[in-house]
Short mmCIF file of C-alpha atoms and ligand atoms in Angstrom, two decimals:
data_model
loop_
_atom_site.label_atom_id
_atom_site.label_comp_id
_atom_site.label_asym_id
_atom_site.label_seq_id
_atom_site.Cartn_x
_atom_site.Cartn_y
_atom_site.Cartn_z
CA MET L 1 86.47 67.57 115.70
CA LYS L 2 88.24 70.95 116.16
CA ARG L 3 86.78 74.08 114.29
CA ILE L 4 89.58 76.06 113.00
CA SER L 5 90.21 79.22 111.11
CA ILE L 6 93.42 80.40 109.41
CA LEU L 7 94.10 84.25 108.94
CA GLY L 8 96.76 84.70 106.35
CA ALA L 9 96.00 81.28 104.88
CA THR L 10 97.81 81.98 101.53
CA GLY L 11 101.24 82.85 103.17
CA SER L 12 103.97 80.79 104.29
CA ILE L 13 102.83 80.01 107.84
CA GLY L 14 99.19 79.72 106.45
CA GLN L 15 100.10 77.12 103.86
CA SER L 16 102.27 75.08 106.29
CA THR L 17 99.18 75.23 108.68
CA ILE L 18 97.01 74.01 105.79
CA ASP L 19 99.51 71.26 105.01
CA LEU L 20 99.06 69.88 108.59
CA VAL L 21 95.24 70.21 108.55
CA ALA L 22 94.89 68.68 105.14
CA ARG L 23 96.65 65.52 106.50
CA ALA L 24 94.05 64.99 109.21
CA PRO L 25 90.71 65.87 107.81
CA GLU L 26 88.84 63.76 110.43
CA ASP L 27 90.16 66.00 113.15
CA PHE L 28 89.39 69.37 111.80
CA LYS L 29 86.48 71.49 110.66
CA VAL L 30 87.51 74.57 108.56
CA VAL L 31 85.49 77.71 109.34
CA ALA L 32 87.36 80.64 107.73
CA LEU L 33 90.26 81.04 105.60
CA THR L 34 91.48 84.57 104.68
CA GLY L 35 94.18 85.89 102.25
CA GLY L 36 95.34 88.95 100.45
CA ARG L 37 96.07 89.26 96.92
CA ASN L 38 96.27 85.48 96.04
CA VAL L 39 92.54 84.73 95.67
CA LYS L 40 93.28 81.80 93.46
CA ARG L 41 95.20 79.99 96.29
CA LEU L 42 92.58 81.13 98.82
CA ALA L 43 89.62 79.68 96.63
CA ALA L 44 91.52 76.44 95.87
CA ASP L 45 92.26 75.82 99.58
CA CYS L 46 88.73 76.73 100.72
CA ILE L 47 87.44 74.20 98.22
CA ALA L 48 89.82 71.61 99.13
CA LEU L 49 89.24 71.90 102.84
CA GLY L 50 85.54 72.68 102.67
CA ALA L 51 85.67 75.83 104.36
CA GLU L 52 82.74 77.96 105.12
CA VAL L 53 83.84 81.32 104.24
CA ALA L 54 86.80 82.91 102.24
CA VAL L 55 87.79 86.45 102.83
CA THR L 56 90.44 88.59 100.85
CA ALA L 57 91.58 91.61 102.46
CA HIS L 58 91.09 93.66 99.28
CA ASP L 59 87.60 94.82 98.19
CA ASP L 60 88.67 95.10 94.43
CA LEU L 61 89.33 91.22 94.49
CA LEU L 62 86.03 90.35 95.58
CA PRO L 63 84.58 89.60 92.13
CA ASP L 64 87.49 87.29 91.41
CA LEU L 65 87.16 85.43 94.63
CA ARG L 66 83.36 85.10 94.11
CA ALA L 67 83.90 83.73 90.51
CA ALA L 68 86.47 81.18 91.70
CA LEU L 69 83.95 80.02 94.35
CA GLU L 70 80.96 79.87 92.23
CA GLY L 71 78.76 76.91 92.61
CA THR L 72 80.57 75.71 95.80
CA GLY L 73 78.21 77.19 98.42
CA ILE L 74 81.41 78.64 100.12
CA GLU L 75 80.70 82.42 101.25
CA ALA L 76 83.05 85.11 99.83
CA ALA L 77 83.78 88.40 101.42
CA ALA L 78 86.38 91.11 101.17
CA GLY L 79 87.87 94.10 103.34
CA VAL L 80 89.16 94.71 106.76
CA GLN L 81 85.84 94.50 108.38
CA ALA L 82 85.14 91.13 106.84
CA LEU L 83 88.52 89.88 108.02
CA ILE L 84 87.43 90.80 111.57
CA GLU L 85 84.11 89.24 111.17
CA ALA L 86 85.76 85.93 110.01
CA ALA L 87 88.03 86.03 113.06
CA ARG L 88 84.83 86.31 115.01
CA ARG L 89 83.15 83.31 113.72
CA PRO L 90 82.67 80.69 116.21
CA ALA L 91 85.88 78.29 116.32
CA ASP L 92 87.99 76.48 118.70
CA TRP L 93 91.34 77.44 117.33
CA VAL L 94 92.36 80.22 115.00
CA MET L 95 95.89 80.89 113.37
CA SER L 96 96.98 84.45 113.25
CA ALA L 97 99.44 84.50 110.30
CA ILE L 98 98.72 87.77 108.42
CA VAL L 99 101.80 89.53 108.01
CA GLY L 100 102.59 92.84 109.52
CA ALA L 101 100.52 95.29 111.61
CA ALA L 102 97.36 94.30 109.69
CA GLY L 103 97.22 91.12 111.82
CA LEU L 104 96.67 92.96 115.05
CA ALA L 105 92.82 93.72 114.82
CA PRO L 106 91.79 90.31 113.64
CA GLY L 107 93.78 88.63 116.13
CA LEU L 108 92.31 90.88 118.91
CA ALA L 109 88.87 90.05 117.52
CA VAL L 110 89.72 86.25 118.11
CA LEU L 111 90.61 87.00 121.82
CA GLU L 112 87.59 89.09 122.48
CA GLU L 113 85.58 86.04 121.45
CA GLY L 114 87.33 83.94 124.16
CA THR L 115 88.88 81.81 121.23
CA THR L 116 92.18 80.16 121.49
CA LEU L 117 94.78 82.18 119.21
CA ALA L 118 97.82 80.58 117.73
CA LEU L 119 100.08 83.66 117.23
CA ALA L 120 102.48 83.69 114.42
CA ASN L 121 101.99 87.37 113.68
CA LYS L 122 104.91 88.77 115.88
CA GLU L 123 103.74 92.37 115.33
CA SER L 124 100.67 91.90 117.42
CA LEU L 125 102.56 91.39 120.63
CA VAL L 126 105.29 93.89 119.74
CA THR L 127 102.80 96.69 118.86
CA ALA L 128 100.13 95.88 121.55
CA GLY L 129 101.15 92.96 123.76
CA PRO L 130 99.55 94.46 127.03
CA LEU L 131 96.19 95.06 125.21
CA LEU L 132 96.26 91.41 123.78
CA LEU L 133 97.13 89.82 127.05
CA GLU L 134 94.61 91.88 129.08
CA THR L 135 91.89 90.81 126.49
CA ALA L 136 92.85 87.24 126.81
CA ARG L 137 92.77 87.50 130.51
CA ARG L 138 89.25 89.09 130.62
CA THR L 139 87.65 86.59 128.15
CA GLY L 140 89.69 83.50 129.24
CA ALA L 141 91.08 83.11 125.76
CA ARG L 142 94.41 81.31 125.38
CA ILE L 143 97.30 82.50 123.26
CA LEU L 144 99.64 79.90 121.87
CA PRO L 145 103.05 81.09 120.59
CA VAL L 146 103.97 79.86 117.09
CA ASP L 147 107.18 81.77 116.47
CA SER L 148 109.63 78.98 116.77
CA GLU L 149 111.60 80.66 119.35
CA HIS L 150 108.62 81.33 121.73
CA SER L 151 107.13 77.85 121.00
CA ALA L 152 110.44 76.64 122.10
CA ILE L 153 110.34 78.58 125.45
CA PHE L 154 106.80 77.82 126.05
CA GLN L 155 107.58 74.07 125.57
CA ALA L 156 110.65 74.32 127.92
CA LEU L 157 108.28 75.96 130.61
CA VAL L 158 105.69 72.95 130.66
CA GLY L 159 105.44 71.93 134.37
CA GLU L 160 108.01 74.47 135.42
CA ASP L 161 107.49 77.21 137.97
CA LYS L 162 107.99 80.33 136.26
CA THR L 163 109.45 82.29 139.23
CA ALA L 164 112.47 79.89 139.07
CA VAL L 165 113.24 81.12 135.46
CA SER L 166 116.47 83.02 135.76
CA ARG L 167 116.84 83.96 131.90
CA VAL L 168 115.86 82.93 128.45
CA ILE L 169 118.12 82.69 125.55
CA ILE L 170 116.77 83.28 121.89
CA THR L 171 119.01 81.97 119.26
CA ALA L 172 119.51 83.66 115.83
CA SER L 173 121.14 82.26 112.85
CA GLY L 174 123.00 85.39 112.21
CA GLY L 175 121.34 86.02 108.88
CA ALA L 176 122.84 86.29 105.50
CA PHE L 177 125.69 88.78 106.59
CA ARG L 178 126.85 86.94 109.57
CA ASP L 179 130.43 86.46 108.28
CA TRP L 180 130.70 89.63 106.19
CA PRO L 181 133.23 92.20 107.07
CA LEU L 182 131.46 95.11 108.76
CA ASP L 183 132.59 97.66 106.09
CA ARG L 184 131.03 95.63 103.32
CA LEU L 185 127.53 95.80 104.94
CA ALA L 186 126.50 99.24 103.57
CA LYS L 187 127.07 97.69 99.99
CA ALA L 188 124.76 94.69 100.55
CA THR L 189 122.15 94.43 97.82
CA VAL L 190 118.54 93.45 98.49
CA ALA L 191 119.20 90.13 96.65
CA GLU L 192 121.93 89.37 98.94
CA ALA L 193 119.91 90.18 101.98
CA SER L 194 116.96 88.10 100.79
CA SER L 195 118.93 84.66 101.06
CA HIS L 196 118.78 82.99 104.39
CA PRO L 197 121.44 80.19 105.39
CA ASN L 198 118.97 77.89 107.14
CA TRP L 199 115.34 78.81 106.94
CA ASP L 200 113.10 79.20 103.88
CA MET L 201 110.90 82.29 104.57
CA GLY L 202 109.54 85.21 102.73
CA GLN L 203 111.67 88.13 101.50
CA ARG L 204 110.78 90.42 104.25
CA ILE L 205 111.38 88.32 107.16
CA THR L 206 114.52 87.09 105.52
CA ILE L 207 116.09 90.46 105.29
CA ASP L 208 114.85 91.30 108.80
CA SER L 209 116.90 88.18 109.83
CA ALA L 210 120.03 89.56 108.00
CA SER L 211 119.40 93.06 110.06
CA MET L 212 118.35 90.98 113.12
CA PHE L 213 115.26 93.22 113.21
CA ASN L 214 113.41 90.03 113.22
CA LYS L 215 115.39 88.93 116.49
CA ALA L 216 114.67 92.35 117.90
CA LEU L 217 110.93 91.83 117.41
CA GLU L 218 111.43 88.40 119.12
CA MET L 219 112.91 89.77 121.99
CA ILE L 220 110.24 92.25 122.46
CA GLU L 221 107.55 89.50 121.90
CA ALA L 222 109.15 87.44 124.59
CA ARG L 223 109.17 90.19 126.86
CA GLU L 224 105.39 90.88 126.42
CA PHE L 225 104.24 87.20 126.19
CA PHE L 226 106.11 85.73 129.07
CA ASP L 227 106.42 88.84 131.16
CA PHE L 228 110.16 88.34 131.62
CA ALA L 229 112.34 91.43 132.43
CA PRO L 230 114.41 92.97 129.55
CA ASP L 231 117.67 91.77 131.30
CA GLN L 232 116.49 88.19 131.52
CA ILE L 233 116.21 87.94 127.69
CA GLU L 234 119.47 87.20 125.90
CA VAL L 235 120.41 86.48 122.23
CA LEU L 236 122.98 84.07 120.96
CA ILE L 237 124.18 83.61 117.44
CA HIS L 238 123.68 79.92 116.71
CA PRO L 239 124.56 79.10 113.03
CA GLN L 240 123.14 75.66 112.91
CA SER L 241 119.64 76.87 113.74
CA VAL L 242 118.56 73.70 115.31
CA VAL L 243 118.50 74.88 119.16
CA HIS L 244 115.52 77.37 118.98
CA ALA L 245 115.80 78.65 122.50
CA LEU L 246 117.02 77.96 125.97
CA VAL L 247 115.29 78.53 129.28
CA GLY L 248 117.83 78.91 132.34
CA PHE L 249 116.69 78.23 136.00
CA CYS L 250 117.83 79.44 139.30
CA ASP L 251 119.49 76.27 140.01
CA GLY L 252 121.85 76.80 136.99
CA GLY L 253 119.96 74.17 134.74
CA LEU L 254 119.36 75.05 131.12
CA MET L 255 116.40 73.40 129.12
CA ALA L 256 117.08 73.77 125.48
CA HIS L 257 114.44 73.14 122.67
CA VAL L 258 116.22 71.38 119.65
CA GLY L 259 114.48 70.53 116.50
CA PRO L 260 115.04 70.87 112.66
CA PRO L 261 114.31 74.23 111.20
CA ASP L 262 110.73 73.53 109.90
CA MET L 263 107.95 75.82 111.15
CA ARG L 264 105.48 72.85 110.95
CA HIS L 265 106.71 71.67 114.31
CA ALA L 266 105.79 74.91 116.10
CA ILE L 267 102.62 75.27 114.26
CA GLY L 268 101.73 71.49 114.83
CA TYR L 269 102.53 72.01 118.47
CA ALA L 270 99.87 74.77 118.73
CA LEU L 271 97.63 72.91 116.56
CA ASN L 272 97.54 69.76 118.86
CA TRP L 273 98.15 71.32 122.03
CA PRO L 274 98.09 70.22 124.80
CA ALA L 275 98.47 66.86 122.97
CA ARG L 276 101.63 66.00 121.04
CA ARG L 277 100.91 64.44 117.80
CA ALA L 278 103.30 62.89 115.01
CA LEU L 279 104.24 65.68 112.45
CA PRO L 280 105.74 65.49 109.01
CA VAL L 281 108.93 66.86 109.99
CA ALA L 282 112.42 65.26 109.46
CA THR L 283 114.00 63.50 112.30
CA LEU L 284 116.99 65.60 113.53
CA ASP L 285 120.30 63.75 112.96
CA LEU L 286 122.46 65.41 115.71
CA ALA L 287 125.37 63.34 114.64
CA ALA L 288 125.08 64.71 111.25
CA VAL L 289 124.80 68.25 112.61
CA GLY L 290 127.92 67.44 114.39
CA ARG L 291 128.68 70.68 116.45
CA LEU L 292 126.58 73.19 118.00
CA GLU L 293 127.98 76.58 118.13
CA PHE L 294 126.93 79.74 120.16
CA HIS L 295 128.50 83.19 119.97
CA THR L 296 127.57 86.51 121.51
CA PRO L 297 126.02 88.91 118.80
CA ASP L 298 128.20 91.97 117.87
CA LEU L 299 125.94 95.00 118.55
CA MET L 300 128.02 96.94 115.76
CA ARG L 301 126.85 94.47 113.23
CA TYR L 302 123.35 94.11 114.60
CA PRO L 303 122.36 97.47 116.28
CA ALA L 304 118.74 96.53 116.08
CA LEU L 305 119.37 94.36 119.20
CA ARG L 306 120.34 97.41 121.04
CA LEU L 307 117.01 99.31 119.85
CA ALA L 308 114.92 96.26 121.22
CA ARG L 309 116.24 96.67 124.64
CA GLU L 310 115.13 100.32 124.54
CA VAL L 311 111.78 99.30 123.51
CA MET L 312 111.59 96.47 126.01
CA THR L 313 112.22 99.02 128.80
CA ARG L 314 110.06 101.84 127.52
CA ARG L 315 107.05 99.61 126.56
CA GLY L 316 103.84 101.40 125.81
CA VAL L 317 103.49 102.69 122.25
CA SER L 318 107.26 102.34 121.69
CA GLY L 319 106.61 98.87 120.16
CA ALA L 320 104.20 100.33 117.57
CA ILE L 321 106.67 102.99 116.66
CA PHE L 322 109.47 100.61 116.48
CA ASN L 323 107.59 98.11 114.23
CA ALA L 324 106.17 100.69 111.91
CA ALA L 325 109.62 102.61 111.46
CA LYS L 326 111.25 99.24 110.88
CA GLU L 327 108.53 98.09 108.13
CA ARG L 328 108.96 101.60 106.43
CA ALA L 329 112.77 101.46 106.54
CA LEU L 330 112.65 98.02 105.08
CA ASP L 331 110.39 99.29 102.25
CA HIS L 332 112.85 102.11 101.47
CA PHE L 333 115.71 99.58 101.49
CA ILE L 334 113.83 97.23 99.14
CA ALA L 335 112.98 100.31 96.87
CA GLY L 336 116.76 101.29 96.71
CA HIS L 337 116.35 104.54 98.62
CA ILE L 338 118.55 103.49 101.53
CA VAL L 339 121.40 101.28 102.08
CA PHE L 340 121.08 98.19 104.36
CA THR L 341 122.91 99.90 107.22
CA ASP L 342 120.60 102.96 107.11
CA MET L 343 117.61 100.89 108.21
CA GLN L 344 118.76 100.93 111.87
CA SER L 345 119.60 104.53 111.98
CA VAL L 346 116.24 105.40 110.40
CA VAL L 347 114.35 103.37 112.93
CA GLU L 348 116.57 104.98 115.92
CA GLU L 349 115.93 108.41 114.45
CA VAL L 350 112.17 107.85 114.55
CA LEU L 351 112.22 106.11 117.90
CA ASP L 352 113.96 109.13 119.39
CA ALA L 353 111.64 111.55 117.71
CA LEU L 354 108.43 110.01 118.56
CA CYS L 355 108.79 108.15 121.83
CA ASP L 356 109.01 111.07 124.00
CA ALA L 357 106.52 113.13 122.05
CA PRO L 358 103.38 114.12 124.12
CA GLU L 359 100.94 111.90 122.33
CA ALA L 360 103.08 108.87 122.93
CA ARG L 361 103.85 109.57 126.57
CA ASN L 362 100.22 110.18 127.46
CA ALA L 363 98.65 107.55 125.20
CA GLY L 364 96.94 104.47 126.76
CA LEU L 365 97.23 101.30 124.67
CA THR L 366 94.16 101.05 122.40
CA LEU L 367 93.86 99.75 118.68
CA ASP L 368 93.30 103.42 117.73
CA VAL L 369 96.20 104.61 119.46
CA VAL L 370 98.45 101.93 118.05
CA ALA L 371 97.03 102.68 114.45
CA ARG L 372 97.88 106.52 115.10
CA MET L 373 101.38 105.88 116.36
CA ASP L 374 102.00 103.47 113.40
CA HIS L 375 100.87 106.08 110.91
CA LEU L 376 102.91 108.94 112.51
CA ALA L 377 106.12 106.55 112.67
CA ARG L 378 105.61 105.68 109.08
CA MET L 379 105.38 109.31 108.08
CA ARG L 380 108.49 110.26 110.14
CA ALA L 381 110.51 107.26 108.55
CA ASP L 382 109.52 108.73 105.06
CA GLN L 383 110.70 112.15 106.19
CA VAL L 384 114.09 110.94 107.56
CA VAL L 385 114.63 109.04 104.42
CA SER L 386 113.78 111.97 102.11
CA ALA L 387 115.82 114.25 104.23
CA ARG L 388 118.86 112.12 103.46
CA LYS L 389 118.32 111.96 99.86
CA THR L 390 118.38 115.77 99.58
P1 NDP S 401 103.55 85.89 104.06
O1 NDP S 401 104.08 87.09 103.61
O2 NDP S 401 104.15 84.45 103.56
O3 NDP S 401 102.24 85.68 104.33
C1 NDP S 401 101.24 86.76 104.84
C2 NDP S 401 99.76 86.46 104.64
O4 NDP S 401 99.05 87.54 105.09
C3 NDP S 401 99.26 86.09 103.42
O5 NDP S 401 98.24 85.16 103.40
C4 NDP S 401 98.87 87.43 102.77
O6 NDP S 401 98.10 87.34 101.68
C5 NDP S 401 98.23 87.96 103.98
N1 NDP S 401 98.24 89.43 103.88
C6 NDP S 401 99.27 90.08 103.35
N2 NDP S 401 98.81 91.49 103.67
C7 NDP S 401 97.63 91.56 104.13
C8 NDP S 401 96.64 92.50 104.66
N3 NDP S 401 97.08 93.81 104.61
N4 NDP S 401 95.61 92.29 105.19
C9 NDP S 401 95.46 90.83 105.34
N5 NDP S 401 95.96 89.77 104.94
C10 NDP S 401 97.17 90.11 104.45
O7 NDP S 401 104.09 85.88 105.69
P2 NDP S 401 104.56 84.69 106.72
O8 NDP S 401 103.50 83.52 106.55
O9 NDP S 401 106.03 84.45 106.38
O10 NDP S 401 104.50 85.37 108.04
C11 NDP S 401 103.22 85.51 108.66
C12 NDP S 401 103.45 86.11 110.05
O11 NDP S 401 104.14 85.06 110.68
C13 NDP S 401 104.47 87.39 110.02
O12 NDP S 401 103.96 88.16 111.12
C14 NDP S 401 105.89 86.70 110.45
O13 NDP S 401 106.49 87.66 111.05
C15 NDP S 401 105.31 85.53 111.24
N6 NDP S 401 106.36 84.49 111.33
C16 NDP S 401 106.64 83.87 110.00
C17 NDP S 401 107.71 82.82 110.17
C18 NDP S 401 107.96 82.22 108.86
O14 NDP S 401 108.77 81.15 108.96
N7 NDP S 401 107.49 82.43 107.69
C19 NDP S 401 108.16 82.39 111.29
C20 NDP S 401 107.67 82.83 112.58
C21 NDP S 401 106.83 84.03 112.44
P3 NDP S 401 98.39 87.19 100.14
O15 NDP S 401 99.80 86.35 100.06
O16 NDP S 401 97.30 86.31 99.36
O17 NDP S 401 98.52 88.57 99.51
#
């Protein structure tokens, strides 16, 4: 029986993971489930799965969590430190599905314990890839990618010699504005940016798909996780979203990973790895899909891809700066302070201002440094936005 924990259990990835775990209760013992504000869901899932401990990130919600778990014998805890302690509980496999930079410290704690980390939280590798990988190397922990593109690359590499890889191609649907005239993008509303043509995801990641900041994060993630050079990582627009990634080899062959757009495939692959087990995902009917199209992305439409190349080349703390500036620019877009196309220029301005600052150039990559650069980048993004308003 595999002992597992799910960090970010109440979110989209967390709930899909629970769906798979709940279908095979004889295979899994649930140690810890963590969540944020949705303590009702957290408590219900802890009770249904017989978890040992439930943790909310928010101290003020501890009384509610305790009340919901009363009489069950399930421990309740709250706060950032409690999240890290939950991540450290002895387990065989931990899902990292907290959203945003808040997922980094708990994920790192899992690796410090030498435990297998199924990594959905893309911000972890973007902000602190070398730190995570070095920790995993030191403790012998394994990182299994859960982002569908990275799971696809990981699967295509099974049994292959990595030195024979010439390139990887990450696909992108193109998001909500793929076919919009460029001059209309500045007028795009939050509601329009929040609707994805193929995947059903949370609002923030859906808007990040429309701007391609999500793909930019994935390029950086691929660079860190697989250690490919920036010019080996390509992006193609693939509107059908059934080919998740392709790996090209020195002999000219391309291995494509093809599957329905359902995150339970990538989650299930990581959950059952190294075995493959049947999963409750639809069988892909390729004849019904009919055609598979691929297009080169237009960098005028998707400038985030250009910024990602800069970050992949710079490395160090630039990933933390990029991610924090992007998160803050997105906050400002959602709040109506800037238009859709301003998000990339805000991020670019923050990158330009901070990447060459002395504290960035001389900084080693530790949790404290990442947190500091994250803080500085958010502040700078706020300044850039307020300067534009005045
Ligand atoms: P959701 O927003 O749906 O869920 C996020 C989870 O994190 C929830 O459990 C939420 O709790 C919790 N949470 C939010 N803020 C904090 C915090 N400050 N501290 C601790 N926990 C917190 O996100 P997704 O499931 O969509 O995504 C999770 C991660 O996986 C992201 O990094 C995303 O980029 C990545 N990813 C997602 C994919 C998808 O299809 N959704 C695909 C590939 C990667 P609560 O809801 O209770 O407040």
